PDB file of C-alpha atoms in Angstrom:
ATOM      1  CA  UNK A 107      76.409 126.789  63.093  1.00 52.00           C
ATOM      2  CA  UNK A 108      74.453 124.542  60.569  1.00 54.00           C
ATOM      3  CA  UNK A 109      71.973 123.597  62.704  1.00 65.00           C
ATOM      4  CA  UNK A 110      71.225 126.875  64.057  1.00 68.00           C
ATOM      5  CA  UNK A 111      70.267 128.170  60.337  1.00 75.00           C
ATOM      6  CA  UNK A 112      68.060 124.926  60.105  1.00 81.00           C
ATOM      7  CA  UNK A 113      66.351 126.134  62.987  1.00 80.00           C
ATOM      8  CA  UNK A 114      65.343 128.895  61.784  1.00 82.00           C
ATOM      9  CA  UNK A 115      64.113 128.045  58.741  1.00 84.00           C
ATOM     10  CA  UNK A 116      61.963 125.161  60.915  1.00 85.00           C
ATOM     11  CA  UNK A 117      60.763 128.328  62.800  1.00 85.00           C
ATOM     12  CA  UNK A 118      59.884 130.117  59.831  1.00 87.00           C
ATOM     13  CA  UNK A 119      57.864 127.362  58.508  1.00 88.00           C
ATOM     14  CA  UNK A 120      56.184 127.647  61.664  1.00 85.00           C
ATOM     15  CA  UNK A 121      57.513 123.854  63.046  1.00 85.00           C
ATOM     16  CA  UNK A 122      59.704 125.084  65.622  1.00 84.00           C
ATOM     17  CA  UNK A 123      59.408 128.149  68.677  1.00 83.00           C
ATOM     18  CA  UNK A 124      61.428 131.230  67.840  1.00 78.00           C
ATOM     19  CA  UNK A 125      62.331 131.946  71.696  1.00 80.00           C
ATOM     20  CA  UNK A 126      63.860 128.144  71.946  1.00 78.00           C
ATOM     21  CA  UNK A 127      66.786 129.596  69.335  1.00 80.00           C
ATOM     22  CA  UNK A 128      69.797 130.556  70.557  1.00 77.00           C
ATOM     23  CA  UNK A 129      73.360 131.012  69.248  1.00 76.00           C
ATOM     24  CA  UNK A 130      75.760 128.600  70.860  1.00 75.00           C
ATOM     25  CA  UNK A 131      77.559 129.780  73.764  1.00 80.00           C
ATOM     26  CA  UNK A 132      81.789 128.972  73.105  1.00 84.00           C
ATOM     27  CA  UNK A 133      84.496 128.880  75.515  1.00 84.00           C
ATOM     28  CA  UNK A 134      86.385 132.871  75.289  1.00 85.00           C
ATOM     29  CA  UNK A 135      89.922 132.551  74.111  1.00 87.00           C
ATOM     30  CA  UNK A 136      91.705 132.950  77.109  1.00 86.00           C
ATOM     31  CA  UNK A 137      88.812 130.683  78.958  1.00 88.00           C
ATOM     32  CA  UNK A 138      89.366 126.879  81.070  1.00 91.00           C
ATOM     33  CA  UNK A 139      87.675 124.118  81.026  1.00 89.00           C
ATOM     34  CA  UNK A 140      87.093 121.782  84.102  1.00 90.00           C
ATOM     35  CA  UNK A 141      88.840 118.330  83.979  1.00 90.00           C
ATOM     36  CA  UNK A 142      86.812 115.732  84.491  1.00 92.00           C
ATOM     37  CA  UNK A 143      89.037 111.810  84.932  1.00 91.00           C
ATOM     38  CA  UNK A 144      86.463 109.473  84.386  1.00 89.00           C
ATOM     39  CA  UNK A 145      89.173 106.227  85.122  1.00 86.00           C
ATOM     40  CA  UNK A 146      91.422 106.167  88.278  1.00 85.00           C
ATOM     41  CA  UNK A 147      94.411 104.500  89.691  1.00 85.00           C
ATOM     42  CA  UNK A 148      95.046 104.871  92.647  1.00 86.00           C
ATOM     43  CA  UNK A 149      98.969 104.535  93.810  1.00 86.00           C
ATOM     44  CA  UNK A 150      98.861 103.882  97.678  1.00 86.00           C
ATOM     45  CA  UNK A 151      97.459 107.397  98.305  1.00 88.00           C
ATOM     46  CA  UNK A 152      98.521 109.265  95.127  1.00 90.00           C
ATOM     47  CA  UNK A 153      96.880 109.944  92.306  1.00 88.00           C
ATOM     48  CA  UNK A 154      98.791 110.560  88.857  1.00 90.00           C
ATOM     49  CA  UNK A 155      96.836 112.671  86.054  1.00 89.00           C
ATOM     50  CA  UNK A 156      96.599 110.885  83.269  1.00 89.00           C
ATOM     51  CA  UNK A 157      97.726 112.557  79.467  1.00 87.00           C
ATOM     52  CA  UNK A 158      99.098 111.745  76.209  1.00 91.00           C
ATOM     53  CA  UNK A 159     102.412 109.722  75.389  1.00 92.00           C
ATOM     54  CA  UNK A 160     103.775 112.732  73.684  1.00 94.00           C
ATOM     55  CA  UNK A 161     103.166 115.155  76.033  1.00 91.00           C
ATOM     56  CA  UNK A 162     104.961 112.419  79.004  1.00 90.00           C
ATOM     57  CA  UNK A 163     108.084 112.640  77.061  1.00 93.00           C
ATOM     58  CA  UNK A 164     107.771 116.537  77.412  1.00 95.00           C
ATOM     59  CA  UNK A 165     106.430 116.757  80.731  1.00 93.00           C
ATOM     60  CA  UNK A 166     106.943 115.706  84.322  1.00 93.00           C
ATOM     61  CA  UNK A 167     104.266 113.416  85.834  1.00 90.00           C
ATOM     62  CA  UNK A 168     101.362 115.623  88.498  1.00 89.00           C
ATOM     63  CA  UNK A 169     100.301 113.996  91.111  1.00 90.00           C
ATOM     64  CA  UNK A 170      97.896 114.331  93.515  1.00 89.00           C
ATOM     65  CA  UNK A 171      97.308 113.374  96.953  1.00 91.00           C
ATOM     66  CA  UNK A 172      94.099 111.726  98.050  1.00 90.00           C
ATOM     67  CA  UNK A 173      92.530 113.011 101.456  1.00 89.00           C
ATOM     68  CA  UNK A 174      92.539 110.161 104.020  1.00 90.00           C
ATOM     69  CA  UNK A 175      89.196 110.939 104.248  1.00 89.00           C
ATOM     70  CA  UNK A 176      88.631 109.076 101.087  1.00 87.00           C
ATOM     71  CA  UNK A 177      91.327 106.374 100.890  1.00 85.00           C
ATOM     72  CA  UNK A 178      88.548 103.322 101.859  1.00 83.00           C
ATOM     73  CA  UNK A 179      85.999 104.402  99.122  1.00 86.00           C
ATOM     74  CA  UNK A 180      85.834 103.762  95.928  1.00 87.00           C
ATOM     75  CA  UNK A 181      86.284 107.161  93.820  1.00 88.00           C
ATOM     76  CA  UNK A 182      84.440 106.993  90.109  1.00 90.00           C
ATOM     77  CA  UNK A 183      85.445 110.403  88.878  1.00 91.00           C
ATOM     78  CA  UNK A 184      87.603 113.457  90.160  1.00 91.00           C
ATOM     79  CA  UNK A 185      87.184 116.879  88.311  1.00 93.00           C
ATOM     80  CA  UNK A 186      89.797 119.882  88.560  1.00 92.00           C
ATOM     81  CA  UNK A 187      88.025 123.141  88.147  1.00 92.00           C
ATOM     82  CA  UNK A 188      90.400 126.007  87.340  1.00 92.00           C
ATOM     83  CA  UNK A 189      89.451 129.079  89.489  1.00 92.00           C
ATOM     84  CA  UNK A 190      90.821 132.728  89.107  1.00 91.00           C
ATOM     85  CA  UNK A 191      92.134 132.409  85.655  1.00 88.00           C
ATOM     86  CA  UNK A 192      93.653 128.621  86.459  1.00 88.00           C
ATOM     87  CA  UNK A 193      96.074 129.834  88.402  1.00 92.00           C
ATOM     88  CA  UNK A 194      94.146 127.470  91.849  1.00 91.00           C
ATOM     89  CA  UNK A 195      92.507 124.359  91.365  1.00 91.00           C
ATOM     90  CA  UNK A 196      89.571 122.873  92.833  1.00 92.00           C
ATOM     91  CA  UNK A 197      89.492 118.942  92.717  1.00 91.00           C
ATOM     92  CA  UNK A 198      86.399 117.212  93.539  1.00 92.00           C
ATOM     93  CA  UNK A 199      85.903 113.918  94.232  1.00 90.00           C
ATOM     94  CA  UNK A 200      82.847 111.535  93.876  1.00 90.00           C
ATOM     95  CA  UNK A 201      82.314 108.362  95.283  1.00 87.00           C
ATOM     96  CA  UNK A 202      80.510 106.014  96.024  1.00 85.00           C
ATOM     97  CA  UNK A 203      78.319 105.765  98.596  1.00 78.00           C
ATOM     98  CA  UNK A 204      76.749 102.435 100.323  1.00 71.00           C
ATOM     99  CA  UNK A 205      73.169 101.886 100.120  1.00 65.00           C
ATOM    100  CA  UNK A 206      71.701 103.106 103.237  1.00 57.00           C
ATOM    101  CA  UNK A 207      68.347 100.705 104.448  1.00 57.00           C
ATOM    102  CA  UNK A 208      65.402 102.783 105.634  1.00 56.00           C
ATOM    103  CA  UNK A 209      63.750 100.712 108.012  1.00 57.00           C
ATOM    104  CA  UNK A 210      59.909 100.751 108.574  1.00 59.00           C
ATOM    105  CA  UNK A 211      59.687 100.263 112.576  1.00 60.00           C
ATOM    106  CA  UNK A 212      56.202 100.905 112.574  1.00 59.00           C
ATOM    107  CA  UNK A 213      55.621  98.450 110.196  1.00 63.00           C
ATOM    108  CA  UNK A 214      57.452  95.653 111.858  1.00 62.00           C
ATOM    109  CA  UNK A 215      56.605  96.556 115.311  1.00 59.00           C
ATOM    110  CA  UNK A 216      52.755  95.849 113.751  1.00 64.00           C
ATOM    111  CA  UNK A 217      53.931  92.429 112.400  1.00 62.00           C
ATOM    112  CA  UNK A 218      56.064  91.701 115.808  1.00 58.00           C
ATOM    113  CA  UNK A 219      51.997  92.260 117.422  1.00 60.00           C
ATOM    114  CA  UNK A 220      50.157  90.700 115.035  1.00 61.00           C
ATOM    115  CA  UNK A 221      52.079  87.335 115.827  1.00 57.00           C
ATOM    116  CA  UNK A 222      51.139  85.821 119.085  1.00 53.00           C
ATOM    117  CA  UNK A 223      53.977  84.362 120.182  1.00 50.00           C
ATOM    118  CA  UNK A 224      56.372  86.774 120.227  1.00 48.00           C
ATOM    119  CA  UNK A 225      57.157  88.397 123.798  1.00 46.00           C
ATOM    120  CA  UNK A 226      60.064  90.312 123.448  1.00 46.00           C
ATOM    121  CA  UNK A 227      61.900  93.577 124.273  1.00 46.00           C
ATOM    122  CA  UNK A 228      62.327  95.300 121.398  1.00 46.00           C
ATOM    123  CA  UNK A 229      65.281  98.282 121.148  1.00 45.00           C
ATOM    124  CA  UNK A 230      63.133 100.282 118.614  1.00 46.00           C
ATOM    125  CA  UNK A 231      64.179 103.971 117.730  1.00 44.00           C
ATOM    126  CA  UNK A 232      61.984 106.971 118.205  1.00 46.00           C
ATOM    127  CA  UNK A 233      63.248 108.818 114.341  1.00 47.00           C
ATOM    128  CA  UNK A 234      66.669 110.002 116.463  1.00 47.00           C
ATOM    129  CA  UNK A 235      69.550 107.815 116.631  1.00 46.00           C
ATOM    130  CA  UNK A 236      70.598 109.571 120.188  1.00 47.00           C
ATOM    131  CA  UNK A 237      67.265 108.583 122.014  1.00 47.00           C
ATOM    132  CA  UNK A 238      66.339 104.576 121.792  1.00 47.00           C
ATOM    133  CA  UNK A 239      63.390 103.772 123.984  1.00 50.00           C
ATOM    134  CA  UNK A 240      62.586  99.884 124.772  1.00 51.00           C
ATOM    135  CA  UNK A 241      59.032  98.868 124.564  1.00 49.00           C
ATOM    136  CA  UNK A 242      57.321  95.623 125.337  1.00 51.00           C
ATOM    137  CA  UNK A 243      55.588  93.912 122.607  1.00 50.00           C
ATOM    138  CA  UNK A 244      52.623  91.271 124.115  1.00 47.00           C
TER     139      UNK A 244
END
């Protein structure tokens, strides 16, 4: 709450906008917060959620099955989001993904031209990956 008095007085010395003020939003008392696992291990397919030594003596271990969907990617971070007053959980999962390679065929088909000594069939892609057409380069 500090800084939210030193912005006003900024504003009332003219150095900061009045309508860029506002009082921090909290969490309400009976409110959730999402989970978000930044490091993963990854037990065959299971998943244990990580927490404190003390509360492990206390607690049993949760664990949570990975979709086989995901098993050959590499997962950086899973968040639980409590829904309906936490009483479901939503887990998401992100990964990541491989680099996909846009290929200019225009471009090379122009190089593939330009040379004179190529006289090839080319499989070259009209923008759909269902429809390949072959032209003749000469």
């Amino acid at each position: 709450m500090i800084y939210l008095f030193g912005l006003i007085s900024l504003a009332e010395q003219g150095k900061y906008d009045h309508k860029a003020i506002s009082i921090p939003k909290y969490l309400k008392k009976d409110g959730f917060h999402s989970l978000i696992i930044g490091q993963i291990r990854i037990d065959g397919n299971k998943f244990t959620i990580p927490y404190s030594r003390l509360f492990k003596k206390t607690h049993k271990p949760i664990t949570i099955t990975i979709p086989p969907v995901l098993l050959g990617k590499k997962i950086k971070q899973i968040e639980i989001i409590p829904k309906h007053h936490a009483r479901f959980f939503e887990i998401q999962y992100k990964y990541e993904m491989p680099e996909l390679i846009n290929a200019d065929v225009n471009g090379a088909l122009n190089i593939l031209k330009k040379s004179k000594a190529v006289d090839l069939s080319v499989l070259c892609s009209s923008g759909e990956v269902d429809t390949p057409q072959r032209i003749r380069i000469a």
